[in-house]
Each structure stands twice: as C-alpha cells, then as structure tokens.
mmCIF file of C-alpha atoms and ligand atoms in Angstrom:
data_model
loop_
_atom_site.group_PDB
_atom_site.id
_atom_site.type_symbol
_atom_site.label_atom_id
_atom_site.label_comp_id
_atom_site.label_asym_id
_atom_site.label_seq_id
_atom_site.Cartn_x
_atom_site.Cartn_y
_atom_site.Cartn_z
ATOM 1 C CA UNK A 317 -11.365 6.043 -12.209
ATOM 2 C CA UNK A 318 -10.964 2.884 -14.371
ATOM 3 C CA UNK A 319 -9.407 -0.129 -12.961
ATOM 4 C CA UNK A 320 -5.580 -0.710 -13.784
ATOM 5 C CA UNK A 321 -4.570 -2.343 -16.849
ATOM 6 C CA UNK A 322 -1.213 -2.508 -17.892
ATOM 7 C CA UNK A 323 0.490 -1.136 -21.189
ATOM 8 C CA UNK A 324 2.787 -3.802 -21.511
ATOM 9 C CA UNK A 325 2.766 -7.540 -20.034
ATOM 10 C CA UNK A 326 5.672 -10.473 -19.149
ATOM 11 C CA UNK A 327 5.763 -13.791 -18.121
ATOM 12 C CA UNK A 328 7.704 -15.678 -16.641
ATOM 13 C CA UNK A 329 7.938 -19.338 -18.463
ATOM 14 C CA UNK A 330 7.274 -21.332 -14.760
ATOM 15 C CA UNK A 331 4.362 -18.910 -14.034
ATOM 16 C CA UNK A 332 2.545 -20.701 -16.833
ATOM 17 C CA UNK A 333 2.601 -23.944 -14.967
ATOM 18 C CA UNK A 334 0.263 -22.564 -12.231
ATOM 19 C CA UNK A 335 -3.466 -21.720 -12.953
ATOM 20 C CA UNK A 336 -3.694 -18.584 -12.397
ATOM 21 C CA UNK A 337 -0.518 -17.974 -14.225
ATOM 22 C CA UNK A 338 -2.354 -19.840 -17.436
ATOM 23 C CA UNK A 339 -5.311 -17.761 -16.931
ATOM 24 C CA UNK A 340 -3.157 -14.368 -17.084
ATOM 25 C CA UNK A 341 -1.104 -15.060 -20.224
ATOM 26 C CA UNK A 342 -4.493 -16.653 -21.893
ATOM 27 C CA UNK A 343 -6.855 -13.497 -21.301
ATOM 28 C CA UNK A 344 -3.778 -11.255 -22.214
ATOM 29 C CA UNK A 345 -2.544 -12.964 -25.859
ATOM 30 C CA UNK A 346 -6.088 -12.126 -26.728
ATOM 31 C CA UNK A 347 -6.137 -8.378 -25.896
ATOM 32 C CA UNK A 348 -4.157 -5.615 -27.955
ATOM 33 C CA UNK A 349 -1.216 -5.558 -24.951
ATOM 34 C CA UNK A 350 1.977 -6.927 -26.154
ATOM 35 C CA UNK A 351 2.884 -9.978 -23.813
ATOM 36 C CA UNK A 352 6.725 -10.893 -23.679
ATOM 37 C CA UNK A 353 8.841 -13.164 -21.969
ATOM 38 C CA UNK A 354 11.123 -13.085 -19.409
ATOM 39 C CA UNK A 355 13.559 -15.439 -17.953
ATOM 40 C CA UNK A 356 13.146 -13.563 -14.409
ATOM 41 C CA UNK A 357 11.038 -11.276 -13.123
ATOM 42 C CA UNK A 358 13.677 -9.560 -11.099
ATOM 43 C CA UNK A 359 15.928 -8.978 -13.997
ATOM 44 C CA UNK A 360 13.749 -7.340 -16.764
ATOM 45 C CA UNK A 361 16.135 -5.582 -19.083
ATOM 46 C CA UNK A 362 14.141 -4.825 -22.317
ATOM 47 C CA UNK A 363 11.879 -2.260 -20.684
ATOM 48 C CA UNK A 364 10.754 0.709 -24.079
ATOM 49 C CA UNK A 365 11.935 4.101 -22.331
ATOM 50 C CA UNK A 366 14.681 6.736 -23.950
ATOM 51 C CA UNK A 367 15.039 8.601 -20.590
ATOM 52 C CA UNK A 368 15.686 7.025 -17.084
ATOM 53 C CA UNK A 369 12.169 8.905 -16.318
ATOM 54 C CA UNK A 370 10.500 7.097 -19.200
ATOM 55 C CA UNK A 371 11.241 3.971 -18.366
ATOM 56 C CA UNK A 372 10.391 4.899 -14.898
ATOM 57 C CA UNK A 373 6.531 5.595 -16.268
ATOM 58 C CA UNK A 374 6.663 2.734 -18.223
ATOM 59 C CA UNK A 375 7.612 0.413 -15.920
ATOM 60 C CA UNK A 376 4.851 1.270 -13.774
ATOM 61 C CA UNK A 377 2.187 0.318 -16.416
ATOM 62 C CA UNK A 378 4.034 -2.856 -16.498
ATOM 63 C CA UNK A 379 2.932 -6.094 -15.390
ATOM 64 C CA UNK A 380 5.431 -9.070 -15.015
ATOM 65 C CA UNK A 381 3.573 -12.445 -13.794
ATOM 66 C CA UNK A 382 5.880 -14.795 -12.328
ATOM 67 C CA UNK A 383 6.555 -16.978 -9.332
ATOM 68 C CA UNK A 384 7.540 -16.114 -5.666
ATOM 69 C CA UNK A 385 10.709 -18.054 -5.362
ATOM 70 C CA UNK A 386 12.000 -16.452 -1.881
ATOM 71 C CA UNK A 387 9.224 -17.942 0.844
ATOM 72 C CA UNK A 388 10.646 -16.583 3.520
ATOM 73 C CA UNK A 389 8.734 -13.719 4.747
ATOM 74 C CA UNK A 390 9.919 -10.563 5.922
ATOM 75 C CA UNK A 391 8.983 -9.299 9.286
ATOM 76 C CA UNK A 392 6.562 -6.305 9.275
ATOM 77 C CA UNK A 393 6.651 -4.759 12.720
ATOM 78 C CA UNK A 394 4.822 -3.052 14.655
ATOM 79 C CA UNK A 395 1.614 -3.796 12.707
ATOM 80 C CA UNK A 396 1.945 -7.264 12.187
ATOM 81 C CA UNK A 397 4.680 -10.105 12.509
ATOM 82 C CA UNK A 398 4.903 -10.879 8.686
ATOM 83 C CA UNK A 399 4.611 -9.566 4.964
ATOM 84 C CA UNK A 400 2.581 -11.743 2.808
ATOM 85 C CA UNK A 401 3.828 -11.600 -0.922
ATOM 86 C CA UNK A 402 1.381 -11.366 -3.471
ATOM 87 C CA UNK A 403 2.582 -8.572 -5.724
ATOM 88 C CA UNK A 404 5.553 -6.221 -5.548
ATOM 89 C CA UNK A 405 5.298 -2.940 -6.684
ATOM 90 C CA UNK A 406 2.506 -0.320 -7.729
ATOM 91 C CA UNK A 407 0.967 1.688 -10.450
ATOM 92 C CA UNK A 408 -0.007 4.273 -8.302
ATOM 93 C CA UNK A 409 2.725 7.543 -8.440
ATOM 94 C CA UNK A 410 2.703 9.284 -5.078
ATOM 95 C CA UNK A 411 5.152 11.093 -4.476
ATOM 96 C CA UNK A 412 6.693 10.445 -1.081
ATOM 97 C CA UNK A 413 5.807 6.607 -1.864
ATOM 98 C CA UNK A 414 8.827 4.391 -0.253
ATOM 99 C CA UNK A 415 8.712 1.682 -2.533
ATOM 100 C CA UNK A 416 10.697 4.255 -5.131
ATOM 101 C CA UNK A 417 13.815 3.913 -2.274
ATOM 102 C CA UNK A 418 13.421 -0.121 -1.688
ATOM 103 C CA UNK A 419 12.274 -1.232 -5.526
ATOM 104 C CA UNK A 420 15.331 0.726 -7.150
ATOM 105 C CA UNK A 421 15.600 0.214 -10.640
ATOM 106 C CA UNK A 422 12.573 -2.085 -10.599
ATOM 107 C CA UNK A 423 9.433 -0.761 -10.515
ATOM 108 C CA UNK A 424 7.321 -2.303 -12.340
ATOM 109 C CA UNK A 425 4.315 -4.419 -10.473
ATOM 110 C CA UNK A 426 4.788 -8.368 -10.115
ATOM 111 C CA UNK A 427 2.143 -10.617 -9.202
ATOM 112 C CA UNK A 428 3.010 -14.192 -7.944
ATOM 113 C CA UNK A 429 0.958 -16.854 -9.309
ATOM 114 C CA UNK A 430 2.443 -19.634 -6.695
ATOM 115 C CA UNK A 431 -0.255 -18.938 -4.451
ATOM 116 C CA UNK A 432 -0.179 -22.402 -3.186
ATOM 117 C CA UNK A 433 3.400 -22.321 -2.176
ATOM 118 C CA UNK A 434 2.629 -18.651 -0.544
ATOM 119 C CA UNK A 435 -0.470 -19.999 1.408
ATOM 120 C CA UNK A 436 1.671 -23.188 2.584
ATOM 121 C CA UNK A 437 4.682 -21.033 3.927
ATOM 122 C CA UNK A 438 1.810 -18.779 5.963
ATOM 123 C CA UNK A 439 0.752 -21.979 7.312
ATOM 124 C CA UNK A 440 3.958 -22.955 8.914
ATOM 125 C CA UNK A 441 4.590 -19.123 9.685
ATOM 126 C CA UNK A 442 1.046 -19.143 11.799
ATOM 127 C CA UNK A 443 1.917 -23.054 13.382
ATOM 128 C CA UNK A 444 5.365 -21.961 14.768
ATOM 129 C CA UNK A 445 3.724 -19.454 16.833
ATOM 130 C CA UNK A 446 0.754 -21.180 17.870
ATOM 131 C CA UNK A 447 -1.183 -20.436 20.131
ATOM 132 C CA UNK A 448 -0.204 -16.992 19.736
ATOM 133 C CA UNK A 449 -2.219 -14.880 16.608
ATOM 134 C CA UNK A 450 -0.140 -14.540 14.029
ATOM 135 C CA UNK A 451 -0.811 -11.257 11.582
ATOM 136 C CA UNK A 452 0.559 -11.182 7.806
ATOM 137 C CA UNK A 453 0.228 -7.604 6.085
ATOM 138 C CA UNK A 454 -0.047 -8.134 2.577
ATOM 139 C CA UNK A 455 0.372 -4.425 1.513
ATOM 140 C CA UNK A 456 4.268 -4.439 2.141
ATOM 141 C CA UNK A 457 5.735 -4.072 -1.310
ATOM 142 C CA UNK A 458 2.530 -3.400 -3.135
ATOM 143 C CA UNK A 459 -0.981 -1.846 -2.612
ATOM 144 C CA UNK A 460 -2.782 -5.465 -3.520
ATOM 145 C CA UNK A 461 -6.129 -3.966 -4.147
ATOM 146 C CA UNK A 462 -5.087 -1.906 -7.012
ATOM 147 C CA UNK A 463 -4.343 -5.094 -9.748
ATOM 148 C CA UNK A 464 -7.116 -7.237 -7.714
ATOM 149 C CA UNK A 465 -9.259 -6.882 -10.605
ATOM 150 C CA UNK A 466 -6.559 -9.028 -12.429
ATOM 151 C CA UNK A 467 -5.002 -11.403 -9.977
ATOM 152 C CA UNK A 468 -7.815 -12.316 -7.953
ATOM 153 C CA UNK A 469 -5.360 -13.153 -5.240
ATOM 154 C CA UNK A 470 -6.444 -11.091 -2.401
ATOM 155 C CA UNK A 471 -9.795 -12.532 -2.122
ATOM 156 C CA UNK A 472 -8.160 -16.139 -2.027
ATOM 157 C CA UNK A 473 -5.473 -14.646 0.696
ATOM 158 C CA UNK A 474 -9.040 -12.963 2.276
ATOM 159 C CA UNK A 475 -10.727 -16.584 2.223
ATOM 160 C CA UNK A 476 -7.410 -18.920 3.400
ATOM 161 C CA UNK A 477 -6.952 -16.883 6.373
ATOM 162 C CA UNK A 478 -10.619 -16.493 7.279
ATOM 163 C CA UNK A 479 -10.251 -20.190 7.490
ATOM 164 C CA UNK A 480 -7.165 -20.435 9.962
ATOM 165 C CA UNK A 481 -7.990 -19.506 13.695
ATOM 166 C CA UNK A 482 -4.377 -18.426 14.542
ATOM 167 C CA UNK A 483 -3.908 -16.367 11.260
ATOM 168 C CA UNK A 484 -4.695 -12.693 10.646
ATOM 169 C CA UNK A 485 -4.325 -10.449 7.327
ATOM 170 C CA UNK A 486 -4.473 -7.226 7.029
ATOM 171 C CA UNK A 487 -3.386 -4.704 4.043
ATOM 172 C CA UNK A 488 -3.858 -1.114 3.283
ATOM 173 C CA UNK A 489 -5.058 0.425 -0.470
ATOM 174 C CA UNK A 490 -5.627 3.729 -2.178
ATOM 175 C CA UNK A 491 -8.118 2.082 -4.593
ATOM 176 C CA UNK A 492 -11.620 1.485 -4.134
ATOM 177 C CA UNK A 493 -12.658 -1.156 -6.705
ATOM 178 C CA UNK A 494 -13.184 -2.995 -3.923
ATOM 179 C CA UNK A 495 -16.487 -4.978 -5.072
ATOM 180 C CA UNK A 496 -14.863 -8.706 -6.202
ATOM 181 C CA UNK A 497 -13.949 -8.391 -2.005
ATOM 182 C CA UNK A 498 -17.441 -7.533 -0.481
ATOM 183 C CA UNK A 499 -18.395 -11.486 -0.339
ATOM 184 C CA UNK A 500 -15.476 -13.008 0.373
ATOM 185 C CA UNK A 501 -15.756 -15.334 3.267
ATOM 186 C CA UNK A 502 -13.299 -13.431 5.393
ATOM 187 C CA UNK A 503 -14.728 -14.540 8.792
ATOM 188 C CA UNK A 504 -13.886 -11.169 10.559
ATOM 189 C CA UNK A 505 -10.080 -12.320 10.003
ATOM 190 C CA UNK A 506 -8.927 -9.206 7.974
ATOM 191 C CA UNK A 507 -8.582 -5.748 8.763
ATOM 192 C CA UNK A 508 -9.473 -4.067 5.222
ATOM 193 C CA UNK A 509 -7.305 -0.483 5.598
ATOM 194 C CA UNK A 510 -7.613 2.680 3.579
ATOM 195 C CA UNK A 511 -5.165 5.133 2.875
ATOM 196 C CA UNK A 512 -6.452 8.556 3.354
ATOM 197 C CA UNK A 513 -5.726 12.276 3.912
ATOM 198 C CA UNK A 514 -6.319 15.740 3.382
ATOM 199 C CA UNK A 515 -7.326 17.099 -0.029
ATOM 200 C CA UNK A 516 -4.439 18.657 -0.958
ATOM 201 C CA UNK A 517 -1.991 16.031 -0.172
ATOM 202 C CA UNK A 518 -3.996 13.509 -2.229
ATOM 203 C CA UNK A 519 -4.713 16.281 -5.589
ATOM 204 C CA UNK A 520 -0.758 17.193 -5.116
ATOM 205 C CA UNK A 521 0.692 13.872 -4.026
ATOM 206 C CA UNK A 522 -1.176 10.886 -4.925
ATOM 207 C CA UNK A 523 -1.811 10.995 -8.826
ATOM 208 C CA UNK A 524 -2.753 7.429 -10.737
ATOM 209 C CA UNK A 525 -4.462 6.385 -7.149
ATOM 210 C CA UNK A 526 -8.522 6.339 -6.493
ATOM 211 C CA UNK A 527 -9.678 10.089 -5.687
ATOM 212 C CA UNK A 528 -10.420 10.049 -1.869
ATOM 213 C CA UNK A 529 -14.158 10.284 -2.211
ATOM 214 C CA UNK A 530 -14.579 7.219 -3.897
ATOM 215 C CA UNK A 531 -12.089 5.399 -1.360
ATOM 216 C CA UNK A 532 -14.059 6.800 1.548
ATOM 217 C CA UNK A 533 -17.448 5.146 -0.294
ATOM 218 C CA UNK A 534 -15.374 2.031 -1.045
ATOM 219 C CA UNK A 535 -14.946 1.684 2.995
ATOM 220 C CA UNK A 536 -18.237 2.549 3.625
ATOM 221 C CA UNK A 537 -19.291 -0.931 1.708
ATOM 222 C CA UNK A 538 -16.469 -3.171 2.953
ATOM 223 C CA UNK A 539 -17.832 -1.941 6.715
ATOM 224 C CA UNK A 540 -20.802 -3.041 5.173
ATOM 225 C CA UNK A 541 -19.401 -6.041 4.561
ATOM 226 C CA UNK A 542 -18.441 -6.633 8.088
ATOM 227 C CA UNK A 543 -14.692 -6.444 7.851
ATOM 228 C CA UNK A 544 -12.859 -4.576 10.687
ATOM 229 C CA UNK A 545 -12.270 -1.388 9.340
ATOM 230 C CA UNK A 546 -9.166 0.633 9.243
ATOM 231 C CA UNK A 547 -7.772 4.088 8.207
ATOM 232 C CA UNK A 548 -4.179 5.319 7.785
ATOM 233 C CA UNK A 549 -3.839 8.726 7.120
ATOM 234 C CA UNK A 550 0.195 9.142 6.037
ATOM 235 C CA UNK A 551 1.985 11.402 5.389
ATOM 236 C CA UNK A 552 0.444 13.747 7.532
ATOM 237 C CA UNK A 553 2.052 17.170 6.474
ATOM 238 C CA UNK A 554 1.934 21.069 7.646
ATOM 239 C CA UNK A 555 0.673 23.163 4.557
ATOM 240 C CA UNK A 556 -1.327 26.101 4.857
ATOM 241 C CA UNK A 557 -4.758 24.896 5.951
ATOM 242 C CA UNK A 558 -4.096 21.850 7.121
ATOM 243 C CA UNK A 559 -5.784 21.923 10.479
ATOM 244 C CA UNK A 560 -8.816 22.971 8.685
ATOM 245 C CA UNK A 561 -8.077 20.188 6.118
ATOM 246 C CA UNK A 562 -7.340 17.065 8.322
ATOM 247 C CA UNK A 563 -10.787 18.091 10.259
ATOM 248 C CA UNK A 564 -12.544 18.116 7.161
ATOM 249 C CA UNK A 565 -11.377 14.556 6.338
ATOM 250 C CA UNK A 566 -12.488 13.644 9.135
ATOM 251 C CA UNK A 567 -15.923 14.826 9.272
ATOM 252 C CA UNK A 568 -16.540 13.511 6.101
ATOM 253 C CA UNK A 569 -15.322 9.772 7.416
ATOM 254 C CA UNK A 570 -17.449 10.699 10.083
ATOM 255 C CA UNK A 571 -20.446 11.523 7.785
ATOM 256 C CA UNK A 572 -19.762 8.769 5.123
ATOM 257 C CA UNK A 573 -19.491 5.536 7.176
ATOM 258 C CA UNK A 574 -21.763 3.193 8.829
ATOM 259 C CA UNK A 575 -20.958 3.059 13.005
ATOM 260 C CA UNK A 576 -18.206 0.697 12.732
ATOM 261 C CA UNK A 577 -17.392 -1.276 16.247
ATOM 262 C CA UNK A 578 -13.996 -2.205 15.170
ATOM 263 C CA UNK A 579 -11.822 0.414 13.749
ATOM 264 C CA UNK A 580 -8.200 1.385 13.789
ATOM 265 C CA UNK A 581 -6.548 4.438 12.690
ATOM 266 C CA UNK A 582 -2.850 4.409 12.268
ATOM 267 C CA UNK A 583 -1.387 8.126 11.797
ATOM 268 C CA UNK A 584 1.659 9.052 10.711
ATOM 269 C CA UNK A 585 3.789 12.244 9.441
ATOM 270 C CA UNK A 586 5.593 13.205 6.630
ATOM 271 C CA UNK A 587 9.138 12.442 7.161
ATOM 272 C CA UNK A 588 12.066 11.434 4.769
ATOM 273 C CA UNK A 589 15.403 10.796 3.991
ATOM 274 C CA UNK A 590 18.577 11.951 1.848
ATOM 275 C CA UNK A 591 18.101 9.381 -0.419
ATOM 276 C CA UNK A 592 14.432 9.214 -0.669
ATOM 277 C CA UNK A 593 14.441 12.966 -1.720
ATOM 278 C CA UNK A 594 17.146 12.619 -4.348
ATOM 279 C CA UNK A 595 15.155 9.965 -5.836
ATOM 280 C CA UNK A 596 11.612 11.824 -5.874
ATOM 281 C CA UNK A 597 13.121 14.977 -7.080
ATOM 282 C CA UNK A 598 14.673 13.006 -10.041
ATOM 283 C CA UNK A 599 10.866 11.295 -10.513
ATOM 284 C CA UNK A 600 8.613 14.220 -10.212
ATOM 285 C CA UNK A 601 11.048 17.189 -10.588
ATOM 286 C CA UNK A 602 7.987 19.706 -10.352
ATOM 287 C CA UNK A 603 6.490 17.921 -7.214
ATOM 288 C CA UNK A 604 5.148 20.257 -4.614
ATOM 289 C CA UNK A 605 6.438 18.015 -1.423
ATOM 290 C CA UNK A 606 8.547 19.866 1.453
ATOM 291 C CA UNK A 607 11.451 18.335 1.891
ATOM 292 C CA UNK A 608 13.856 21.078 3.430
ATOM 293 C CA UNK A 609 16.242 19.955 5.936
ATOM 294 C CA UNK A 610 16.926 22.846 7.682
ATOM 295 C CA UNK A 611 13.431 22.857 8.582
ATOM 296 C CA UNK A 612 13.350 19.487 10.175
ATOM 297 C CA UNK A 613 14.532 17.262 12.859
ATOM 298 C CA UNK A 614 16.915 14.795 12.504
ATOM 299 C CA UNK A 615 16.159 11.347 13.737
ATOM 300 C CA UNK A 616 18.545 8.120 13.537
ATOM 301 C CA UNK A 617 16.584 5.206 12.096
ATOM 302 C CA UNK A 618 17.539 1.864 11.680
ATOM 303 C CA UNK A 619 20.162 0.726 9.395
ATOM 304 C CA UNK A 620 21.852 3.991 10.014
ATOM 305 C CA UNK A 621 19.655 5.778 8.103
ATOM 306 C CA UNK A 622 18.608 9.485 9.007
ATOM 307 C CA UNK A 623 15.344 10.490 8.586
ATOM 308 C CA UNK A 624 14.032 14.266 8.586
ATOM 309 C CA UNK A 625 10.918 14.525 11.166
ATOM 310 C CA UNK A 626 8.915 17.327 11.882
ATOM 311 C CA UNK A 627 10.369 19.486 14.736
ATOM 312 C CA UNK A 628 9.236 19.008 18.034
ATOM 313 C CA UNK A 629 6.543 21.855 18.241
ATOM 314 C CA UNK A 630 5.016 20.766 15.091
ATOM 315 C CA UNK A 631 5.188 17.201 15.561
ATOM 316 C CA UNK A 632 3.253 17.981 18.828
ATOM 317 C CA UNK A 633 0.666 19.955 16.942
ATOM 318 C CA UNK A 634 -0.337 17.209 14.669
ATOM 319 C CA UNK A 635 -0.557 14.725 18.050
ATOM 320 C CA UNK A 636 -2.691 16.733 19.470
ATOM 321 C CA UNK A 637 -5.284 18.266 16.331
ATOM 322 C CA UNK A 638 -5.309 14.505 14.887
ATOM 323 C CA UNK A 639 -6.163 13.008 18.211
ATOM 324 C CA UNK A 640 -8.423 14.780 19.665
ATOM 325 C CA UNK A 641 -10.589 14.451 15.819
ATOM 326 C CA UNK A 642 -10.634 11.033 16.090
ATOM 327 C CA UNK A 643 -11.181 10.849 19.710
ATOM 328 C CA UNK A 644 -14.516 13.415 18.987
ATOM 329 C CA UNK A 645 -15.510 11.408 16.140
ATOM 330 C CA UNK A 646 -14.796 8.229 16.336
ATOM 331 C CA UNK A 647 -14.772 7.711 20.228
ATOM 332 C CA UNK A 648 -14.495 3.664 19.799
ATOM 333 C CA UNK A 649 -11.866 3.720 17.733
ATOM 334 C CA UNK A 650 -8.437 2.836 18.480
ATOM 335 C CA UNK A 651 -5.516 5.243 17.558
ATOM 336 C CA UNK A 652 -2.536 2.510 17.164
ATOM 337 C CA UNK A 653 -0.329 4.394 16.481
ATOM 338 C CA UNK A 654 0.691 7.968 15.980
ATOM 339 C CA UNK A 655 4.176 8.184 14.810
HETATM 340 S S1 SF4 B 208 -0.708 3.620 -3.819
HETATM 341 FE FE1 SF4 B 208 0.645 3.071 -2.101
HETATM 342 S S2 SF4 B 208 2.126 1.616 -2.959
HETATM 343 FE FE2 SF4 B 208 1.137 2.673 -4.663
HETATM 344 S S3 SF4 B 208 2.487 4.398 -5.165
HETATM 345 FE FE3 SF4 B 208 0.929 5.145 -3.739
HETATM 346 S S4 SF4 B 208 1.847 4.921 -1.701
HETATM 347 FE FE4 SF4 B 208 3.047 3.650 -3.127
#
C-alpha cells in the first residue's frame, strides 16, 4: 500500500510562519495538488463534494496544515493522563471508527505545525506532576503514523520525550510505513502500538488502512528497534469463525515477531451507540457491521450516553478465548485491559 497523499491541500496563513509549516506549502505548490487557503482550519467551507457522502470522501483525502491554537490537553484515561495533538483526523475509513461521532462535519486530517508550542505545553503538563510519570497518547484524534511520511512530527514527539525522564508517549496505528521511526532516539520512552484483528474484520471493516500482514511485519522491525511493543486488537466482534479467526491472529503475531520483553495488549469489543450507528449507516450504507440492538446489552456511559455491549454470555466468551491466547502465546505479556 502506498503512503497517504492527499487530493487536495490548505493552509492556514500563520502555519507558514513555522518551519515545518514553510516546508509543507513549499513541497506542495510544486506538485500537481491544488493548495488553497484557509482562514481556519476548523471552519473549512469550500470543500468539492455534490452529496453529503462526497464531501465526506473528499474530505478525508484532505489535508489542512495549520496551527494548534487550544494547548490545553485533553485527558486520555485509562491509558495515559494526556492527548498529545499533532494531527486530528484520518484517511483511513473503518467503519466503526469513533472519530466519525466526535469530528462531525469535519473530517478531514489537520496537522499542527506549532510543534514548539505543543512540546512546551507537554513540558509543563509532565513538571506539574513530577515526580510522578506522566504518559501523553498521541493517537487520540488521529492515527499519527499514517501522514508521518509528510509531517515528520512523530519522530520529533518520539525524540522530545525520549529526552524527558518524567514523560512517556505512546500512540496506536493501522499503518506500517513505519521506517522514518526505526532510528529515532526514543530511549525506550514510547510504547509503539498496532491496531490489529481478525481477517475478516480488517477485509470488511478497515478499508484505506495498511493490510494486517504488513502491520504485523512493520512491528516486527520497530521491536527490532527496541521500542516497547504493543497490540490492540478492537473491535473484537462475534462473526462466524471468529474463535478460529482471533487464534489465527494470534499465532501469526506469535510466529512473526521477535521475543519481545515488554509488550502490552489492550483488547476490546465491538460496542456502539445510537448515534454512532446512524452516522456509519449514512457513511457506508452497504457496511457489513452488526449493530442490532435487540441483540445487545445496554450499558450507561458517560455523558449519558448508551452504548450497546455484547451480552453477558458472549462478552464472557471473548474474555476467556482472547485471554487464554495471549496468556499461551505471549506468557510475558501484559493484558491491560480487556474491556
Ligand atoms: S485508522 Fe484509526 S483513526 Fe483512522 S479511520 Fe481507522 S480507526 Fe479511525
């Protein structure tokens, strides 16, 4: 799969008075990709598109470069305290994807060229809790890895924090063009994550993302690399197979990677709400993803939202088949969560 480029590019005017910012619009006037301007890269109204679901595909192929005005950081519990910004949004089109709930009406991918002003709010983030760790995910609102190839800016996120003792990162991708991040200077300060799972939820679910067996090679190298290593496999769903399935996935992580010491798997299943499915079934109206109430639990979340779980008996199911795989396999691994 070819590394991301988008069909259409914007700029904010301020972005251009940062380096990387220059660097974009520079390499971009002299390629055939229109570049425009924008006044603010939350309010881009000019988007091509007849149909809401054009400009929905559109939008995703769009890059807008501009500046990270808001540096306060959202919290990002349990797996970390904060949510570094460097991008919002994704070119990836999975399905059950929550950034199509929390982006709205824009989805097209920002990257934030103020890395200076980022790096200097993580800073005062990490000092306030010293001498606890502090942990940033940087794979909140986007999946960083995917336009890395363009920005650059993980590697400098990778290299700041393997600098500060109290300061962790940590992100998850579906892409493997992971290369530009092998020698980064990380200093064993960030957990590199993949996003996995069984074949069929990936070839029904996850189209415009890295097919899984490159992924599972791309870990393979950053564990060469010496990053702790990560996997989350979400959403874990009940189709027919899928015991067979999941256990296949993992044999083949098993197969595929180095022995990694330090190695996390975070597991969680399919679940959704109203809203969420409204919005999916207007995005991919022929999309393949169960999302029948009657056949689910209902669980209050925050905000008052409900989401549909699995019911009990299936819920248990998954704990138990996903555990005891990674338990057989990957016996020094830490489950952190199974949700
Ligand atoms: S790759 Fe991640 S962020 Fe991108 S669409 Fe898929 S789930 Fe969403």
């Amino acid at each position: 799969m070819k590394p991301f480029q988008p069909d259409l590019v914007y700029f904010e005017p301020a972005a251009l008075d940062y380096p990387l910012g220059k660097e974009l619009y520079e390499k971009y006037k002299h390629t055939s990709i229109p570049v425009e301007m924008t006044t603010s890269h939350n309010r881009i109204t000019s988007l091509p598109g007849d149909t809401e679901l054009e400009k929905y595909r559109i939008a995703k192929r769009t890059l807008v470069v501009g500046i990270r005005k808001t540096l306060t950081f959202d919290t990002s519990k349990p797996s970390a305290e904060y949510a570094i910004p460097l991008a919002t949004g994704c070119m990836g089109h999975c399905h059950y994807c929550y950034l199509q709930t929390t982006m709205g009406a824009r989805p097209y991918v920002r990257a934030y060229v103020n890395l200076d002003d980022i790096f200097q709010a993580t800073d005062k983030y990490i000092a306030e809790r010293s001498p606890e760790v502090t942990r940033f995910e940087a794979a909140c609102t986007s999946d960083p890895v995917g336009i890395e190839h363009i920005t650059g800016s993980l590697k400098k996120a990778i290299e700041f924090m393997g600098e500060r003792e109290l300061g962790r990162l940590r992100f998850v991708t579906k892409y493997a063009n992971v290369d530009s991040l092998l020698d980064a200077k990380h200093n064993g300060h960030t957990r590199f994550r993949f996003s996995v799972n069984a074949d069929y939820v990936v070839k029904n679910f996850e189209p415009a993302t890295s097919p899984l067996a490159d992924r599972i090679e791309a870990a393979g190298k950053v564990a060469r690399a010496g990053y702790p290593l990560g996997f989350i496999i979400a959403p874990i769903m009940i189709f027919d197979g899928w015991e067979d399935q999941y256990a296949d996935l993992i044999h083949k992580l098993h197969d595929t990677l180095p022995h990694v010491d330090d190695l996390t798997f975070e597991l969680i299943t399919h679940r959704f709400t109203k809203t969420a499915k409204n919005i999916i079934e207007k995005r991919y109206p022929k999309t393949k993803l169960e999302m029948n109430e009657e056949e689910r639990k209902k669980k209050w979340g925050r905000y008052g939202r409900t989401k549909y779980v699995y019911q009990d008996v299936h819920m248990e199911a998954i704990r138990v088949h996903m555990k005891t795989l990674v338990e057989q396999y990957f016996p020094q691994a830490e489950i952190s969560y199974l949700t």
